[in-house]
Amino acid sequence: MDNISKLVGARIGGFRKEKHLSQEELAEKCNLHPTYIGQLERGEKNPTIESVMKISDGLQVPLDQLFANVTAANFPAMDYIPDKIMFLVMELTPKEQKIIYELILLALKLRN
């Protein structure tokens, strides 16, 4: 699959984990199959517009947030540093993500 599928899948997985939902629980909320949710999160499938809306509703996340790190530049999205950072952070637990966020805030304060 292309990079956009991986980016959107990572966003879905990140929001799902943030909400402490299993793939099965999210699938039930969205009236989708759990296997499909897994395939989306891994970037193996391209979701339909209807599926994206169901997932947005199921996660109770604004639709645009599922596309927050999708770039429209003339270079592969995976080469975009914010996306690389996002992929690293998405693999962490919500507690670890919060620590990284706080470290970034601290680093930004220290640069001034």
Tab-separated table of N, CA, C and O in Angstrom:
chain	number	residue	atom	x	y	z
A	1	MET	N	0.837	-1.193	0.000
A	1	MET	CA	0.000	0.000	0.000
A	1	MET	C	0.877	1.250	0.000
A	1	MET	O	2.031	1.210	0.356
A	2	ASP	N	0.288	2.346	-0.342
A	2	ASP	CA	1.044	3.585	-0.400
A	2	ASP	C	1.152	4.224	0.985
A	2	ASP	O	0.579	3.758	1.957
A	3	ASN	N	1.907	5.287	1.048
A	3	ASN	CA	2.171	5.952	2.325
A	3	ASN	C	0.929	6.519	2.977
A	3	ASN	O	0.834	6.532	4.201
A	4	ILE	N	-0.016	7.012	2.190
A	4	ILE	CA	-1.222	7.601	2.786
A	4	ILE	C	-2.003	6.532	3.569
A	4	ILE	O	-2.523	6.812	4.637
A	5	SER	N	-2.037	5.317	3.063
A	5	SER	CA	-2.724	4.242	3.783
A	5	SER	C	-2.044	3.969	5.112
A	5	SER	O	-2.703	3.744	6.129
A	6	LYS	N	-0.720	3.982	5.118
A	6	LYS	CA	0.033	3.749	6.350
A	6	LYS	C	-0.160	4.890	7.339
A	6	LYS	O	-0.298	4.670	8.543
A	7	LEU	N	-0.163	6.115	6.838
A	7	LEU	CA	-0.347	7.274	7.715
A	7	LEU	C	-1.728	7.277	8.353
A	7	LEU	O	-1.869	7.457	9.563
A	8	VAL	N	-2.749	7.077	7.541
A	8	VAL	CA	-4.115	7.059	8.064
A	8	VAL	C	-4.295	5.872	9.001
A	8	VAL	O	-4.897	6.003	10.077
A	9	GLY	N	-3.736	4.732	8.645
A	9	GLY	CA	-3.810	3.564	9.513
A	9	GLY	C	-3.153	3.807	10.856
A	9	GLY	O	-3.675	3.411	11.907
A	10	ALA	N	-2.010	4.464	10.833
A	10	ALA	CA	-1.319	4.790	12.085
A	10	ALA	C	-2.157	5.737	12.939
A	10	ALA	O	-2.218	5.597	14.166
A	11	ARG	N	-2.811	6.685	12.293
A	11	ARG	CA	-3.673	7.611	13.040
A	11	ARG	C	-4.837	6.853	13.677
A	11	ARG	O	-5.169	7.066	14.845
A	12	ILE	N	-5.451	5.956	12.924
A	12	ILE	CA	-6.566	5.162	13.458
A	12	ILE	C	-6.090	4.355	14.670
A	12	ILE	O	-6.713	4.374	15.730
A	13	GLY	N	-4.962	3.669	14.498
A	13	GLY	CA	-4.429	2.866	15.597
A	13	GLY	C	-4.061	3.703	16.807
A	13	GLY	O	-4.301	3.311	17.952
A	14	GLY	N	-3.504	4.861	16.564
A	14	GLY	CA	-3.131	5.748	17.670
A	14	GLY	C	-4.335	6.226	18.459
A	14	GLY	O	-4.325	6.201	19.702
A	15	PHE	N	-5.360	6.671	17.746
A	15	PHE	CA	-6.570	7.121	18.442
A	15	PHE	C	-7.253	5.958	19.162
A	15	PHE	O	-7.766	6.118	20.261
A	16	ARG	N	-7.241	4.785	18.535
A	16	ARG	CA	-7.858	3.619	19.170
A	16	ARG	C	-7.155	3.298	20.485
A	16	ARG	O	-7.801	3.085	21.520
A	17	LYS	N	-5.827	3.278	20.459
A	17	LYS	CA	-5.056	2.985	21.677
A	17	LYS	C	-5.253	4.068	22.726
A	17	LYS	O	-5.354	3.783	23.915
A	18	GLU	N	-5.306	5.319	22.275
A	18	GLU	CA	-5.518	6.437	23.196
A	18	GLU	C	-6.845	6.294	23.935
A	18	GLU	O	-6.972	6.666	25.092
A	19	LYS	N	-7.822	5.726	23.241
A	19	LYS	CA	-9.155	5.542	23.830
A	19	LYS	C	-9.289	4.193	24.538
A	19	LYS	O	-10.368	3.818	24.983
A	20	HIS	N	-8.167	3.459	24.617
A	20	HIS	CA	-8.132	2.154	25.302
A	20	HIS	C	-9.144	1.171	24.719
A	20	HIS	O	-9.821	0.456	25.453
A	21	LEU	N	-9.220	1.150	23.388
A	21	LEU	CA	-10.111	0.219	22.699
A	21	LEU	C	-9.287	-0.860	22.012
A	21	LEU	O	-8.222	-0.572	21.452
A	22	SER	N	-9.783	-2.081	22.024
A	22	SER	CA	-9.168	-3.132	21.217
A	22	SER	C	-9.675	-2.958	19.775
A	22	SER	O	-10.642	-2.219	19.529
A	23	GLN	N	-9.032	-3.649	18.855
A	23	GLN	CA	-9.512	-3.603	17.477
A	23	GLN	C	-10.929	-4.156	17.399
A	23	GLN	O	-11.755	-3.643	16.641
A	24	GLU	N	-11.213	-5.164	18.191
A	24	GLU	CA	-12.547	-5.765	18.205
A	24	GLU	C	-13.592	-4.770	18.718
A	24	GLU	O	-14.697	-4.677	18.165
A	25	GLU	N	-13.241	-4.043	19.774
A	25	GLU	CA	-14.183	-3.068	20.330
A	25	GLU	C	-14.452	-1.937	19.344
A	25	GLU	O	-15.596	-1.517	19.174
A	26	LEU	N	-13.401	-1.462	18.686
A	26	LEU	CA	-13.595	-0.412	17.684
A	26	LEU	C	-14.437	-0.935	16.536
A	26	LEU	O	-15.361	-0.257	16.073
A	27	ALA	N	-14.147	-2.141	16.077
A	27	ALA	CA	-14.906	-2.730	14.975
A	27	ALA	C	-16.388	-2.815	15.323
A	27	ALA	O	-17.249	-2.506	14.491
A	28	GLU	N	-16.683	-3.208	16.546
A	28	GLU	CA	-18.084	-3.299	16.978
A	28	GLU	C	-18.750	-1.932	16.975
A	28	GLU	O	-19.880	-1.785	16.496
A	29	LYS	N	-18.048	-0.914	17.463
A	29	LYS	CA	-18.602	0.450	17.471
A	29	LYS	C	-18.874	0.964	16.060
A	29	LYS	O	-19.775	1.759	15.854
A	30	CYS	N	-18.041	0.510	15.108
A	30	CYS	CA	-18.115	1.003	13.735
A	30	CYS	C	-18.929	0.110	12.806
A	30	CYS	O	-19.112	0.450	11.641
A	31	ASN	N	-19.360	-1.042	13.317
A	31	ASN	CA	-20.044	-2.030	12.496
A	31	ASN	C	-19.161	-2.472	11.322
A	31	ASN	O	-19.609	-2.549	10.179
A	32	LEU	N	-17.876	-2.720	11.654
A	32	LEU	CA	-16.907	-3.214	10.681
A	32	LEU	C	-16.276	-4.484	11.247
A	32	LEU	O	-16.385	-4.751	12.440
A	33	HIS	N	-15.598	-5.237	10.416
A	33	HIS	CA	-14.969	-6.479	10.873
A	33	HIS	C	-13.634	-6.163	11.547
A	33	HIS	O	-12.875	-5.319	11.063
A	34	PRO	N	-13.314	-6.831	12.663
A	34	PRO	CA	-12.038	-6.587	13.350
A	34	PRO	C	-10.811	-6.807	12.460
A	34	PRO	O	-9.828	-6.076	12.565
A	35	THR	N	-10.881	-7.779	11.571
A	35	THR	CA	-9.766	-8.031	10.652
A	35	THR	C	-9.540	-6.819	9.757
A	35	THR	O	-8.398	-6.444	9.479
A	36	TYR	N	-10.619	-6.196	9.323
A	36	TYR	CA	-10.540	-5.010	8.468
A	36	TYR	C	-9.869	-3.862	9.219
A	36	TYR	O	-9.021	-3.161	8.662
A	37	ILE	N	-10.228	-3.684	10.487
A	37	ILE	CA	-9.609	-2.634	11.304
A	37	ILE	C	-8.095	-2.875	11.375
A	37	ILE	O	-7.301	-1.951	11.189
A	38	GLY	N	-7.690	-4.111	11.624
A	38	GLY	CA	-6.269	-4.448	11.673
A	38	GLY	C	-5.561	-4.161	10.358
A	38	GLY	O	-4.448	-3.627	10.336
A	39	GLN	N	-6.206	-4.516	9.262
A	39	GLN	CA	-5.618	-4.271	7.941
A	39	GLN	C	-5.469	-2.773	7.675
A	39	GLN	O	-4.474	-2.330	7.103
A	40	LEU	N	-6.460	-1.995	8.098
A	40	LEU	CA	-6.377	-0.546	7.932
A	40	LEU	C	-5.222	0.023	8.750
A	40	LEU	O	-4.437	0.832	8.255
A	41	GLU	N	-5.121	-0.410	10.007
A	41	GLU	CA	-4.073	0.112	10.882
A	41	GLU	C	-2.677	-0.225	10.362
A	41	GLU	O	-1.745	0.551	10.558
A	42	ARG	N	-2.520	-1.354	9.714
A	42	ARG	CA	-1.228	-1.745	9.156
A	42	ARG	C	-0.989	-1.144	7.765
A	42	ARG	O	0.080	-1.343	7.177
A	43	GLY	N	-1.962	-0.437	7.237
A	43	GLY	CA	-1.821	0.163	5.915
A	43	GLY	C	-1.953	-0.833	4.785
A	43	GLY	O	-1.518	-0.575	3.670
A	44	GLU	N	-2.574	-1.975	5.059
A	44	GLU	CA	-2.728	-3.020	4.049
A	44	GLU	C	-3.970	-2.829	3.179
A	44	GLU	O	-4.063	-3.410	2.106
A	45	LYS	N	-4.907	-2.051	3.652
A	45	LYS	CA	-6.155	-1.790	2.916
A	45	LYS	C	-6.391	-0.290	2.844
A	45	LYS	O	-6.017	0.464	3.740
A	46	ASN	N	-7.054	0.120	1.770
A	46	ASN	CA	-7.512	1.502	1.644
A	46	ASN	C	-8.968	1.557	2.108
A	46	ASN	O	-9.807	0.834	1.560
A	47	PRO	N	-9.271	2.389	3.081
A	47	PRO	CA	-10.659	2.455	3.549
A	47	PRO	C	-11.545	3.200	2.558
A	47	PRO	O	-11.084	4.072	1.820
A	48	THR	N	-12.807	2.843	2.556
A	48	THR	CA	-13.785	3.605	1.778
A	48	THR	C	-14.125	4.868	2.568
A	48	THR	O	-13.839	4.963	3.766
A	49	ILE	N	-14.749	5.807	1.903
A	49	ILE	CA	-15.183	7.030	2.582
A	49	ILE	C	-16.167	6.673	3.689
A	49	ILE	O	-16.103	7.223	4.797
A	50	GLU	N	-17.054	5.730	3.421
A	50	GLU	CA	-18.028	5.309	4.430
A	50	GLU	C	-17.337	4.703	5.645
A	50	GLU	O	-17.710	4.984	6.790
A	51	SER	N	-16.296	3.890	5.416
A	51	SER	CA	-15.562	3.286	6.528
A	51	SER	C	-14.851	4.348	7.359
A	51	SER	O	-14.832	4.280	8.590
A	52	VAL	N	-14.256	5.334	6.692
A	52	VAL	CA	-13.568	6.405	7.409
A	52	VAL	C	-14.560	7.163	8.300
A	52	VAL	O	-14.254	7.491	9.449
A	53	MET	N	-15.746	7.414	7.769
A	53	MET	CA	-16.774	8.100	8.571
A	53	MET	C	-17.186	7.252	9.773
A	53	MET	O	-17.328	7.757	10.885
A	54	LYS	N	-17.375	5.957	9.567
A	54	LYS	CA	-17.744	5.062	10.668
A	54	LYS	C	-16.655	5.040	11.728
A	54	LYS	O	-16.937	5.059	12.931
A	55	ILE	N	-15.410	4.993	11.304
A	55	ILE	CA	-14.289	4.961	12.245
A	55	ILE	C	-14.185	6.283	12.993
A	55	ILE	O	-13.980	6.302	14.217
A	56	SER	N	-14.347	7.378	12.292
A	56	SER	CA	-14.344	8.693	12.930
A	56	SER	C	-15.422	8.763	14.011
A	56	SER	O	-15.163	9.202	15.136
A	57	ASP	N	-16.610	8.302	13.675
A	57	ASP	CA	-17.710	8.281	14.650
A	57	ASP	C	-17.408	7.333	15.804
A	57	ASP	O	-17.631	7.661	16.964
A	58	GLY	N	-16.895	6.150	15.486
A	58	GLY	CA	-16.606	5.160	16.509
A	58	GLY	C	-15.535	5.616	17.481
A	58	GLY	O	-15.591	5.329	18.677
A	59	LEU	N	-14.554	6.345	16.966
A	59	LEU	CA	-13.480	6.870	17.810
A	59	LEU	C	-13.870	8.189	18.490
A	59	LEU	O	-13.169	8.647	19.379
A	60	GLN	N	-14.952	8.778	18.018
A	60	GLN	CA	-15.383	10.102	18.477
A	60	GLN	C	-14.251	11.115	18.281
A	60	GLN	O	-13.886	11.868	19.182
A	61	VAL	N	-13.728	11.082	17.059
A	61	VAL	CA	-12.632	11.956	16.654
A	61	VAL	C	-13.072	12.679	15.385
A	61	VAL	O	-13.625	12.042	14.479
A	62	PRO	N	-12.834	13.986	15.282
A	62	PRO	CA	-13.191	14.684	14.054
A	62	PRO	C	-12.506	14.038	12.846
A	62	PRO	O	-11.341	13.620	12.925
A	63	LEU	N	-13.225	13.942	11.763
A	63	LEU	CA	-12.739	13.288	10.549
A	63	LEU	C	-11.377	13.818	10.115
A	63	LEU	O	-10.486	13.038	9.763
A	64	ASP	N	-11.176	15.115	10.172
A	64	ASP	CA	-9.911	15.689	9.704
A	64	ASP	C	-8.715	15.229	10.528
A	64	ASP	O	-7.594	15.198	10.036
A	65	GLN	N	-8.935	14.805	11.760
A	65	GLN	CA	-7.834	14.335	12.590
A	65	GLN	C	-7.250	13.012	12.085
A	65	GLN	O	-6.096	12.710	12.345
A	66	LEU	N	-8.039	12.233	11.374
A	66	LEU	CA	-7.524	10.994	10.807
A	66	LEU	C	-6.544	11.249	9.665
A	66	LEU	O	-5.781	10.376	9.283
A	67	PHE	N	-6.563	12.473	9.121
A	67	PHE	CA	-5.687	12.843	8.022
A	67	PHE	C	-4.682	13.918	8.424
A	67	PHE	O	-4.034	14.515	7.575
A	68	ALA	N	-4.504	14.125	9.723
A	68	ALA	CA	-3.697	15.229	10.233
A	68	ALA	C	-2.247	15.217	9.760
A	68	ALA	O	-1.667	16.264	9.569
A	69	ASN	N	-1.639	14.072	9.561
A	69	ASN	CA	-0.235	14.018	9.154
A	69	ASN	C	-0.034	13.587	7.715
A	69	ASN	O	1.061	13.186	7.343
A	70	VAL	N	-1.054	13.707	6.921
A	70	VAL	CA	-0.940	13.357	5.510
A	70	VAL	C	-0.413	14.578	4.770
A	70	VAL	O	-0.958	15.667	4.876
A	71	THR	N	0.688	14.387	4.041
A	71	THR	CA	1.296	15.503	3.334
A	71	THR	C	0.915	15.464	1.857
A	71	THR	O	0.639	14.405	1.311
A	72	ALA	N	0.938	16.631	1.238
A	72	ALA	CA	0.613	16.732	-0.185
A	72	ALA	C	1.786	17.323	-0.947
A	72	ALA	O	1.618	18.066	-1.887
A	73	ALA	N	2.992	17.002	-0.512
A	73	ALA	CA	4.190	17.546	-1.151
A	73	ALA	C	4.655	16.628	-2.285
A	73	ALA	O	4.124	15.546	-2.474
A	74	ASN	N	5.682	17.058	-2.972
A	74	ASN	CA	6.229	16.292	-4.101
A	74	ASN	C	7.298	15.294	-3.672
A	74	ASN	O	8.148	14.930	-4.461
A	75	PHE	N	7.283	14.892	-2.411
A	75	PHE	CA	8.215	13.881	-1.937
A	75	PHE	C	7.433	12.877	-1.118
A	75	PHE	O	6.363	13.194	-0.621
A	76	PRO	N	7.938	11.667	-0.987
A	76	PRO	CA	7.205	10.651	-0.229
A	76	PRO	C	6.935	11.110	1.198
A	76	PRO	O	7.808	11.665	1.859
A	77	ALA	N	5.727	10.886	1.655
A	77	ALA	CA	5.328	11.323	2.992
A	77	ALA	C	6.246	10.742	4.057
A	77	ALA	O	6.503	11.371	5.069
A	78	MET	N	6.768	9.528	3.843
A	78	MET	CA	7.609	8.895	4.846
A	78	MET	C	8.938	9.632	5.032
A	78	MET	O	9.630	9.428	5.992
A	79	ASP	N	9.312	10.498	4.091
A	79	ASP	CA	10.537	11.275	4.224
A	79	ASP	C	10.301	12.581	4.973
A	79	ASP	O	11.237	13.328	5.216
A	80	TYR	N	9.098	12.856	5.338
A	80	TYR	CA	8.731	14.064	6.057
A	80	TYR	C	8.974	13.815	7.543
A	80	TYR	O	8.398	12.900	8.144
A	81	ILE	N	9.878	14.576	8.146
A	81	ILE	CA	10.325	14.333	9.517
A	81	ILE	C	9.165	14.257	10.516
A	81	ILE	O	9.145	13.340	11.355
A	82	PRO	N	8.174	15.155	10.478
A	82	PRO	CA	7.061	15.000	11.437
A	82	PRO	C	6.351	13.651	11.319
A	82	PRO	O	5.940	13.074	12.322
A	83	ASP	N	6.258	13.121	10.111
A	83	ASP	CA	5.641	11.807	9.939
A	83	ASP	C	6.516	10.710	10.535
A	83	ASP	O	6.024	9.768	11.158
A	84	LYS	N	7.829	10.824	10.345
A	84	LYS	CA	8.734	9.837	10.937
A	84	LYS	C	8.604	9.836	12.460
A	84	LYS	O	8.567	8.778	13.088
A	85	ILE	N	8.540	11.022	13.034
A	85	ILE	CA	8.378	11.144	14.484
A	85	ILE	C	7.047	10.539	14.909
A	85	ILE	O	6.970	9.787	15.881
A	86	MET	N	5.997	10.845	14.147
A	86	MET	CA	4.680	10.308	14.485
A	86	MET	C	4.690	8.785	14.498
A	86	MET	O	4.163	8.167	15.414
A	87	PHE	N	5.338	8.174	13.488
A	87	PHE	CA	5.365	6.719	13.432
A	87	PHE	C	6.104	6.127	14.623
A	87	PHE	O	5.698	5.109	15.164
A	88	LEU	N	7.173	6.771	15.044
A	88	LEU	CA	7.892	6.290	16.221
A	88	LEU	C	7.026	6.396	17.477
A	88	LEU	O	6.947	5.465	18.274
A	89	VAL	N	6.371	7.516	17.632
A	89	VAL	CA	5.575	7.767	18.832
A	89	VAL	C	4.312	6.912	18.850
A	89	VAL	O	3.878	6.454	19.909
A	90	MET	N	3.746	6.630	17.685
A	90	MET	CA	2.511	5.845	17.626
A	90	MET	C	2.695	4.437	18.185
A	90	MET	O	1.743	3.818	18.634
A	91	GLU	N	3.920	3.936	18.177
A	91	GLU	CA	4.197	2.594	18.677
A	91	GLU	C	4.298	2.547	20.201
A	91	GLU	O	4.343	1.479	20.795
A	92	LEU	N	4.338	3.710	20.831
A	92	LEU	CA	4.480	3.787	22.275
A	92	LEU	C	3.131	3.724	22.967
A	92	LEU	O	2.093	3.963	22.358
A	93	THR	N	3.165	3.448	24.255
A	93	THR	CA	1.939	3.470	25.049
A	93	THR	C	1.500	4.923	25.228
A	93	THR	O	2.318	5.841	25.086
A	94	PRO	N	0.230	5.160	25.560
A	94	PRO	CA	-0.199	6.540	25.810
A	94	PRO	C	0.646	7.229	26.892
A	94	PRO	O	0.956	8.416	26.768
A	95	LYS	N	1.057	6.496	27.906
A	95	LYS	CA	1.896	7.077	28.970
A	95	LYS	C	3.251	7.513	28.403
A	95	LYS	O	3.735	8.607	28.687
A	96	GLU	N	3.852	6.651	27.576
A	96	GLU	CA	5.127	6.989	26.954
A	96	GLU	C	4.975	8.156	25.974
A	96	GLU	O	5.860	9.017	25.882
A	97	GLN	N	3.847	8.205	25.270
A	97	GLN	CA	3.594	9.314	24.352
A	97	GLN	C	3.541	10.639	25.107
A	97	GLN	O	4.069	11.645	24.645
A	98	LYS	N	2.915	10.610	26.268
A	98	LYS	CA	2.822	11.834	27.067
A	98	LYS	C	4.206	12.280	27.523
A	98	LYS	O	4.506	13.476	27.517
A	99	ILE	N	5.066	11.346	27.888
A	99	ILE	CA	6.431	11.681	28.296
A	99	ILE	C	7.181	12.343	27.140
A	99	ILE	O	7.853	13.369	27.323
A	100	ILE	N	7.062	11.759	25.940
A	100	ILE	CA	7.723	12.332	24.760
A	100	ILE	C	7.196	13.740	24.493
A	100	ILE	O	7.968	14.664	24.210
A	101	TYR	N	5.894	13.910	24.592
A	101	TYR	CA	5.281	15.231	24.376
A	101	TYR	C	5.850	16.245	25.365
A	101	TYR	O	6.222	17.355	24.988
A	102	GLU	N	5.940	15.845	26.631
A	102	GLU	CA	6.467	16.750	27.657
A	102	GLU	C	7.942	17.069	27.410
A	102	GLU	O	8.388	18.193	27.632
A	103	LEU	N	8.705	16.086	26.915
A	103	LEU	CA	10.107	16.335	26.577
A	103	LEU	C	10.228	17.331	25.424
A	103	LEU	O	11.113	18.191	25.432
A	104	ILE	N	9.360	17.203	24.455
A	104	ILE	CA	9.382	18.152	23.332
A	104	ILE	C	9.063	19.561	23.829
A	104	ILE	O	9.728	20.529	23.449
A	105	LEU	N	8.050	19.672	24.685
A	105	LEU	CA	7.718	20.991	25.232
A	105	LEU	C	8.890	21.580	26.004
A	105	LEU	O	9.200	22.774	25.885
A	106	LEU	N	9.570	20.760	26.785
A	106	LEU	CA	10.725	21.208	27.545
A	106	LEU	C	11.846	21.664	26.608
A	106	LEU	O	12.456	22.714	26.801
A	107	ALA	N	12.096	20.876	25.559
A	107	ALA	CA	13.130	21.241	24.584
A	107	ALA	C	12.804	22.563	23.910
A	107	ALA	O	13.701	23.394	23.677
A	108	LEU	N	11.538	22.787	23.609
A	108	LEU	CA	11.149	24.056	22.981
A	108	LEU	C	11.350	25.225	23.927
A	108	LEU	O	11.777	26.317	23.494
A	109	LYS	N	11.100	25.033	25.211
A	109	LYS	CA	11.336	26.095	26.194
A	109	LYS	C	12.817	26.386	26.331
A	109	LYS	O	13.228	27.549	26.475
A	110	LEU	N	13.662	25.362	26.279
A	110	LEU	CA	15.103	25.515	26.472
A	110	LEU	C	15.782	26.188	25.302
A	110	LEU	O	16.859	26.779	25.453
A	111	ARG	N	15.192	26.118	24.115
A	111	ARG	CA	15.853	26.715	22.944
A	111	ARG	C	15.766	28.239	22.950
A	111	ARG	O	16.475	28.897	22.218
A	112	ASN	N	14.888	28.780	23.739
A	112	ASN	CA	14.723	30.252	23.780
A	112	ASN	C	15.709	30.891	24.689
A	112	ASN	O	16.212	30.664	25.608
